[in-house]
Amino acid sequence: MKKRWLTLVSASLACLMWATISAKTTTAEEVVPDVTPVYNLFTFEVADEVQPAFYETGYQNFTQSLANEPGTWAMNAGNNLTDNQLVYVAEVYENNKAYETHKKSPQYNAFVDAVGRHLNSRAFYSLEPVALLTKEAPLQIVDEDQVLVNLAKVTVKSGYNDDFTRVVVDEMKQSIATEPGVLAMYAGRVKGDRNTWYFFEIYENEAAYTKHRNTWAFKWYISETKDMVAEKSVTPIKAKLMMHKGHINYEAAK
């Protein structure tokens, strides 16, 4: 009987120790630092008669959010140059907590109340940020015809993602650091489809974009990735609202 009792005690202690270790391990795994920025891309179909309200309330939403929310880093909106009813919105937040804070803000909800029910269609791309880069000075562009904005979609061939990342991030960093006319460059991969990339790029004007394409860094990028890219398309966008806090300098860990 004594031997059986000792066996039961030993088994109970072993279970208790295992439960304690498991609890500690679970707790450690649940505490995940919220350090990855949120990079969202939206496409809306906005009727011509709704666009004044879209951009008026959008302006209030953007300016108040950037001024009052430390974690709201960049907010951009503009029309497709060949289809005015297509509107693109690209946003960057410090992390998921900052994004959730923004969605509870009065200015965001005022924007949704004013135009949300009038939007004919929506597409949302939650992107895995790879590089988010801007100049140090804040940016606030409102309905500026001279500014050139591109939304590029790139499909990378299977097996080339790491090499493509290395080349494109290096080219982006050099462009932001050395070219005054390159104002912002955001790059991310579609979550769940890491071979599909979206780039949102803002240039001071067409001359700055032309100069960028003639730099050694850009030509090197094209040459290095020509066999890595399966498909590429570029959508020109009218710069209606292009804003960021400045000094955004994020690069995903390799």
mmCIF file of C-alpha atoms in Angstrom:
data_model
loop_
_atom_site.group_PDB
_atom_site.id
_atom_site.type_symbol
_atom_site.label_atom_id
_atom_site.label_comp_id
_atom_site.label_asym_id
_atom_site.label_seq_id
_atom_site.Cartn_x
_atom_site.Cartn_y
_atom_site.Cartn_z
ATOM 1 C CA MET A 1 0.000 0.000 0.000
ATOM 2 C CA LYS A 2 2.815 2.407 0.917
ATOM 3 C CA LYS A 3 4.571 1.699 -2.372
ATOM 4 C CA ARG A 4 1.356 2.373 -4.285
ATOM 5 C CA TRP A 5 0.832 5.637 -2.368
ATOM 6 C CA LEU A 6 4.358 6.795 -3.208
ATOM 7 C CA THR A 7 3.747 5.974 -6.854
ATOM 8 C CA LEU A 8 0.550 8.049 -6.857
ATOM 9 C CA VAL A 9 2.324 10.979 -5.172
ATOM 10 C CA SER A 10 5.173 10.841 -7.693
ATOM 11 C CA ALA A 11 2.710 10.754 -10.585
ATOM 12 C CA SER A 12 0.781 13.698 -9.138
ATOM 13 C CA LEU A 13 3.958 15.736 -8.695
ATOM 14 C CA ALA A 14 5.006 14.944 -12.256
ATOM 15 C CA CYS A 15 1.606 16.100 -13.561
ATOM 16 C CA LEU A 16 1.823 19.285 -11.491
ATOM 17 C CA MET A 17 5.324 20.042 -12.779
ATOM 18 C CA TRP A 18 4.250 19.402 -16.375
ATOM 19 C CA ALA A 19 1.179 21.613 -15.983
ATOM 20 C CA THR A 20 3.368 24.406 -14.558
ATOM 21 C CA ILE A 21 5.881 24.119 -17.396
ATOM 22 C CA SER A 22 3.070 24.020 -19.968
ATOM 23 C CA ALA A 23 1.418 27.085 -18.445
ATOM 24 C CA LYS A 24 4.679 29.018 -18.542
ATOM 25 C CA THR A 25 5.329 27.951 -22.130
ATOM 26 C CA THR A 26 1.802 28.882 -23.246
ATOM 27 C CA THR A 27 2.028 32.257 -21.525
ATOM 28 C CA ALA A 28 5.373 32.953 -23.183
ATOM 29 C CA GLU A 29 4.017 32.031 -26.611
ATOM 30 C CA GLU A 30 0.916 34.206 -26.201
ATOM 31 C CA VAL A 31 2.926 37.364 -25.456
ATOM 32 C CA VAL A 32 3.919 38.269 -28.991
ATOM 33 C CA PRO A 33 5.391 41.770 -29.416
ATOM 34 C CA ASP A 34 3.191 43.948 -31.623
ATOM 35 C CA VAL A 35 6.061 45.427 -33.618
ATOM 36 C CA THR A 36 5.143 44.762 -37.257
ATOM 37 C CA PRO A 37 3.606 47.698 -39.129
ATOM 38 C CA VAL A 38 0.228 47.369 -40.827
ATOM 39 C CA TYR A 39 0.247 48.116 -44.572
ATOM 40 C CA ASN A 40 -3.228 48.129 -46.135
ATOM 41 C CA LEU A 41 -4.323 48.723 -49.696
ATOM 42 C CA PHE A 42 -7.965 49.382 -50.621
ATOM 43 C CA THR A 43 -9.696 49.830 -53.971
ATOM 44 C CA PHE A 44 -13.081 51.599 -53.993
ATOM 45 C CA GLU A 45 -15.489 52.355 -56.781
ATOM 46 C CA VAL A 46 -16.708 55.876 -56.002
ATOM 47 C CA ALA A 47 -19.375 57.535 -58.144
ATOM 48 C CA ASP A 48 -18.568 61.041 -59.369
ATOM 49 C CA GLU A 49 -21.306 62.616 -57.242
ATOM 50 C CA VAL A 50 -19.933 60.957 -54.090
ATOM 51 C CA GLN A 51 -16.310 61.971 -54.608
ATOM 52 C CA PRO A 52 -16.556 65.488 -53.097
ATOM 53 C CA ALA A 53 -17.808 64.007 -49.813
ATOM 54 C CA PHE A 54 -15.277 61.165 -50.053
ATOM 55 C CA TYR A 55 -12.345 63.557 -50.257
ATOM 56 C CA GLU A 56 -13.706 66.226 -47.899
ATOM 57 C CA THR A 57 -14.310 63.749 -45.079
ATOM 58 C CA GLY A 58 -11.206 61.844 -46.146
ATOM 59 C CA TYR A 59 -9.109 64.985 -45.697
ATOM 60 C CA GLN A 60 -10.461 65.448 -42.172
ATOM 61 C CA ASN A 61 -9.852 61.793 -41.396
ATOM 62 C CA PHE A 62 -6.292 61.842 -42.730
ATOM 63 C CA THR A 63 -5.146 65.117 -41.183
ATOM 64 C CA GLN A 64 -6.697 64.508 -37.763
ATOM 65 C CA SER A 65 -5.435 60.940 -37.618
ATOM 66 C CA LEU A 66 -1.871 61.878 -38.514
ATOM 67 C CA ALA A 67 -1.930 64.771 -36.043
ATOM 68 C CA ASN A 68 -3.537 62.981 -33.109
ATOM 69 C CA GLU A 69 -2.656 59.289 -33.463
ATOM 70 C CA PRO A 70 1.040 58.530 -32.877
ATOM 71 C CA GLY A 71 0.699 55.116 -34.527
ATOM 72 C CA THR A 72 -0.862 56.368 -37.759
ATOM 73 C CA TRP A 73 2.138 56.807 -40.047
ATOM 74 C CA ALA A 74 0.864 57.341 -43.595
ATOM 75 C CA MET A 75 -2.473 57.776 -45.402
ATOM 76 C CA ASN A 76 -2.842 58.174 -49.166
ATOM 77 C CA ALA A 77 -5.782 58.357 -51.550
ATOM 78 C CA GLY A 78 -6.064 59.022 -55.264
ATOM 79 C CA ASN A 79 -7.968 58.234 -58.443
ATOM 80 C CA ASN A 80 -6.997 55.929 -61.268
ATOM 81 C CA LEU A 81 -5.894 58.276 -64.065
ATOM 82 C CA THR A 82 -7.770 56.299 -66.714
ATOM 83 C CA ASP A 83 -10.880 55.447 -64.669
ATOM 84 C CA ASN A 84 -11.795 58.293 -62.358
ATOM 85 C CA GLN A 85 -14.329 56.274 -60.363
ATOM 86 C CA LEU A 86 -11.644 53.879 -59.111
ATOM 87 C CA VAL A 87 -10.061 55.231 -55.927
ATOM 88 C CA TYR A 88 -7.059 53.685 -54.192
ATOM 89 C CA VAL A 89 -6.212 54.104 -50.518
ATOM 90 C CA ALA A 90 -2.859 53.030 -49.057
ATOM 91 C CA GLU A 91 -2.322 53.214 -45.296
ATOM 92 C CA VAL A 92 0.555 52.482 -42.922
ATOM 93 C CA TYR A 93 0.249 52.075 -39.156
ATOM 94 C CA GLU A 94 2.895 51.387 -36.537
ATOM 95 C CA ASN A 95 1.279 48.076 -35.562
ATOM 96 C CA ASN A 96 -2.070 46.339 -35.265
ATOM 97 C CA LYS A 97 -2.902 48.130 -32.004
ATOM 98 C CA ALA A 98 -2.453 51.490 -33.748
ATOM 99 C CA TYR A 99 -4.733 50.360 -36.585
ATOM 100 C CA GLU A 100 -7.444 49.264 -34.148
ATOM 101 C CA THR A 101 -7.128 52.607 -32.347
ATOM 102 C CA HIS A 102 -7.612 54.440 -35.636
ATOM 103 C CA LYS A 103 -10.749 52.448 -36.487
ATOM 104 C CA LYS A 104 -12.328 53.606 -33.217
ATOM 105 C CA SER A 105 -11.531 57.283 -33.816
ATOM 106 C CA PRO A 106 -14.341 59.821 -34.368
ATOM 107 C CA GLN A 107 -12.838 61.074 -37.640
ATOM 108 C CA TYR A 108 -12.679 57.586 -39.130
ATOM 109 C CA ASN A 109 -16.262 56.832 -38.141
ATOM 110 C CA ALA A 110 -17.401 60.192 -39.514
ATOM 111 C CA PHE A 111 -15.805 59.234 -42.837
ATOM 112 C CA VAL A 112 -17.540 55.839 -42.836
ATOM 113 C CA ASP A 113 -20.896 57.392 -41.916
ATOM 114 C CA ALA A 114 -20.595 59.971 -44.694
ATOM 115 C CA VAL A 115 -19.558 57.765 -47.609
ATOM 116 C CA GLY A 116 -19.408 54.119 -46.585
ATOM 117 C CA ARG A 117 -22.872 53.192 -47.837
ATOM 118 C CA HIS A 118 -22.256 54.973 -51.157
ATOM 119 C CA LEU A 119 -19.207 52.924 -52.191
ATOM 120 C CA ASN A 120 -20.194 50.614 -55.049
ATOM 121 C CA SER A 121 -17.458 48.026 -54.567
ATOM 122 C CA ARG A 122 -14.500 47.362 -52.342
ATOM 123 C CA ALA A 123 -11.299 45.355 -52.581
ATOM 124 C CA PHE A 124 -8.989 45.010 -49.587
ATOM 125 C CA TYR A 125 -5.419 43.718 -49.598
ATOM 126 C CA SER A 126 -3.796 43.042 -46.243
ATOM 127 C CA LEU A 127 -0.106 43.176 -47.035
ATOM 128 C CA GLU A 128 2.956 41.825 -45.293
ATOM 129 C CA PRO A 129 5.211 44.899 -45.166
ATOM 130 C CA VAL A 130 8.686 44.398 -46.588
ATOM 131 C CA ALA A 131 9.995 47.968 -46.815
ATOM 132 C CA LEU A 132 8.229 51.215 -45.853
ATOM 133 C CA LEU A 133 10.393 54.239 -46.580
ATOM 134 C CA THR A 134 9.873 58.015 -46.728
ATOM 135 C CA LYS A 135 11.839 61.202 -46.515
ATOM 136 C CA GLU A 136 12.423 62.632 -43.034
ATOM 137 C CA ALA A 137 10.128 65.616 -43.568
ATOM 138 C CA PRO A 138 6.362 65.090 -43.209
ATOM 139 C CA LEU A 139 4.324 65.086 -46.412
ATOM 140 C CA GLN A 140 0.937 66.684 -47.029
ATOM 141 C CA ILE A 141 -0.120 66.844 -50.673
ATOM 142 C CA VAL A 142 -3.679 67.812 -51.588
ATOM 143 C CA ASP A 143 -4.963 67.518 -55.165
ATOM 144 C CA GLU A 144 -1.617 68.159 -56.841
ATOM 145 C CA ASP A 145 -1.363 67.503 -60.568
ATOM 146 C CA GLN A 146 2.433 67.654 -60.713
ATOM 147 C CA VAL A 147 3.026 64.846 -58.229
ATOM 148 C CA LEU A 148 3.418 61.421 -59.845
ATOM 149 C CA VAL A 149 2.038 58.388 -58.005
ATOM 150 C CA ASN A 150 2.293 54.779 -59.155
ATOM 151 C CA LEU A 151 0.743 51.587 -57.850
ATOM 152 C CA ALA A 152 2.771 48.654 -59.157
ATOM 153 C CA LYS A 153 1.819 44.991 -58.927
ATOM 154 C CA VAL A 154 4.642 42.475 -59.364
ATOM 155 C CA THR A 155 4.338 38.701 -59.485
ATOM 156 C CA VAL A 156 7.607 37.021 -58.513
ATOM 157 C CA LYS A 157 8.423 33.545 -59.807
ATOM 158 C CA SER A 158 8.328 30.747 -57.284
ATOM 159 C CA GLY A 159 11.643 30.258 -55.530
ATOM 160 C CA TYR A 160 12.908 33.808 -56.153
ATOM 161 C CA ASN A 161 11.255 35.712 -53.300
ATOM 162 C CA ASP A 162 14.341 36.007 -51.096
ATOM 163 C CA ASP A 163 16.573 37.171 -53.951
ATOM 164 C CA PHE A 164 13.936 39.612 -55.199
ATOM 165 C CA THR A 165 13.511 41.012 -51.687
ATOM 166 C CA ARG A 166 17.231 41.579 -51.286
ATOM 167 C CA VAL A 167 17.541 43.470 -54.568
ATOM 168 C CA VAL A 168 14.370 45.548 -54.422
ATOM 169 C CA VAL A 169 14.843 46.669 -50.806
ATOM 170 C CA ASP A 170 18.410 47.749 -51.512
ATOM 171 C CA GLU A 171 17.227 49.739 -54.540
ATOM 172 C CA MET A 172 14.440 51.396 -52.533
ATOM 173 C CA LYS A 173 16.815 52.414 -49.743
ATOM 174 C CA GLN A 174 19.257 53.962 -52.200
ATOM 175 C CA SER A 175 16.453 55.821 -53.983
ATOM 176 C CA ILE A 176 15.045 57.376 -50.802
ATOM 177 C CA ALA A 177 18.522 58.260 -49.524
ATOM 178 C CA THR A 178 19.969 59.801 -52.697
ATOM 179 C CA GLU A 179 17.086 61.113 -54.844
ATOM 180 C CA PRO A 180 15.368 64.299 -53.604
ATOM 181 C CA GLY A 181 12.362 63.723 -55.866
ATOM 182 C CA VAL A 182 11.517 60.286 -54.451
ATOM 183 C CA LEU A 183 9.124 61.128 -51.602
ATOM 184 C CA ALA A 184 7.857 57.731 -50.427
ATOM 185 C CA MET A 185 8.093 54.045 -51.357
ATOM 186 C CA TYR A 186 6.012 51.297 -49.768
ATOM 187 C CA ALA A 187 6.435 47.611 -50.625
ATOM 188 C CA GLY A 188 4.527 44.606 -49.351
ATOM 189 C CA ARG A 189 3.523 41.057 -50.213
ATOM 190 C CA VAL A 190 -0.042 39.772 -50.122
ATOM 191 C CA LYS A 191 -0.575 37.730 -46.968
ATOM 192 C CA GLY A 192 -1.075 34.138 -48.024
ATOM 193 C CA ASP A 193 0.417 34.817 -51.462
ATOM 194 C CA ARG A 194 3.995 35.955 -50.894
ATOM 195 C CA ASN A 195 4.789 35.964 -54.616
ATOM 196 C CA THR A 196 2.371 38.842 -55.247
ATOM 197 C CA TRP A 197 3.791 42.254 -54.378
ATOM 198 C CA TYR A 198 2.293 45.754 -54.330
ATOM 199 C CA PHE A 199 4.399 48.914 -54.463
ATOM 200 C CA PHE A 200 2.981 52.376 -53.750
ATOM 201 C CA GLU A 201 5.421 55.087 -54.877
ATOM 202 C CA ILE A 202 5.240 58.891 -54.692
ATOM 203 C CA TYR A 203 7.490 61.135 -56.782
ATOM 204 C CA GLU A 204 7.735 64.924 -56.706
ATOM 205 C CA ASN A 205 6.934 65.175 -60.419
ATOM 206 C CA GLU A 206 7.411 63.398 -63.731
ATOM 207 C CA ALA A 207 10.979 64.670 -64.043
ATOM 208 C CA ALA A 208 11.850 63.068 -60.697
ATOM 209 C CA TYR A 209 10.345 59.774 -61.862
ATOM 210 C CA THR A 210 12.242 59.900 -65.155
ATOM 211 C CA LYS A 211 15.464 60.643 -63.290
ATOM 212 C CA HIS A 212 14.770 57.743 -60.932
ATOM 213 C CA ARG A 213 14.380 55.308 -63.827
ATOM 214 C CA ASN A 214 17.726 56.436 -65.237
ATOM 215 C CA THR A 215 19.699 55.920 -62.038
ATOM 216 C CA TRP A 216 22.271 53.177 -61.728
ATOM 217 C CA ALA A 217 20.322 51.657 -58.799
ATOM 218 C CA PHE A 218 17.080 51.317 -60.780
ATOM 219 C CA LYS A 219 18.826 49.884 -63.848
ATOM 220 C CA TRP A 220 20.662 47.430 -61.581
ATOM 221 C CA TYR A 221 17.330 46.385 -60.036
ATOM 222 C CA ILE A 222 15.781 45.789 -63.473
ATOM 223 C CA SER A 223 18.797 43.813 -64.644
ATOM 224 C CA GLU A 224 19.062 41.701 -61.488
ATOM 225 C CA THR A 225 15.361 40.803 -61.329
ATOM 226 C CA LYS A 226 14.522 40.331 -65.007
ATOM 227 C CA ASP A 227 14.500 36.548 -64.634
ATOM 228 C CA MET A 228 12.735 36.646 -61.262
ATOM 229 C CA VAL A 229 9.578 38.490 -62.327
ATOM 230 C CA ALA A 230 6.714 36.637 -64.000
ATOM 231 C CA GLU A 231 4.415 39.638 -64.457
ATOM 232 C CA LYS A 232 4.335 43.366 -63.732
ATOM 233 C CA SER A 233 1.741 46.114 -64.123
ATOM 234 C CA VAL A 234 1.764 49.793 -63.166
ATOM 235 C CA THR A 235 -1.330 51.884 -62.442
ATOM 236 C CA PRO A 236 -0.848 55.676 -62.499
ATOM 237 C CA ILE A 237 -2.780 57.506 -59.765
ATOM 238 C CA LYS A 238 -3.813 61.132 -59.371
ATOM 239 C CA ALA A 239 -2.387 62.579 -56.153
ATOM 240 C CA LYS A 240 -5.538 63.660 -54.297
ATOM 241 C CA LEU A 241 -4.402 63.108 -50.704
ATOM 242 C CA MET A 242 -0.823 61.960 -50.066
ATOM 243 C CA MET A 243 0.288 62.282 -46.444
ATOM 244 C CA HIS A 244 2.804 60.796 -44.022
ATOM 245 C CA LYS A 245 4.426 61.750 -40.714
ATOM 246 C CA GLY A 246 7.938 61.653 -42.113
ATOM 247 C CA HIS A 247 10.962 59.539 -41.234
ATOM 248 C CA ILE A 248 9.288 56.191 -41.862
ATOM 249 C CA ASN A 249 12.154 53.736 -42.114
ATOM 250 C CA TYR A 250 10.996 50.135 -41.795
ATOM 251 C CA GLU A 251 12.638 47.059 -43.260
ATOM 252 C CA ALA A 252 11.398 43.566 -42.463
ATOM 253 C CA ALA A 253 13.885 41.306 -40.713
ATOM 254 C CA LYS A 254 15.661 38.969 -43.116
#
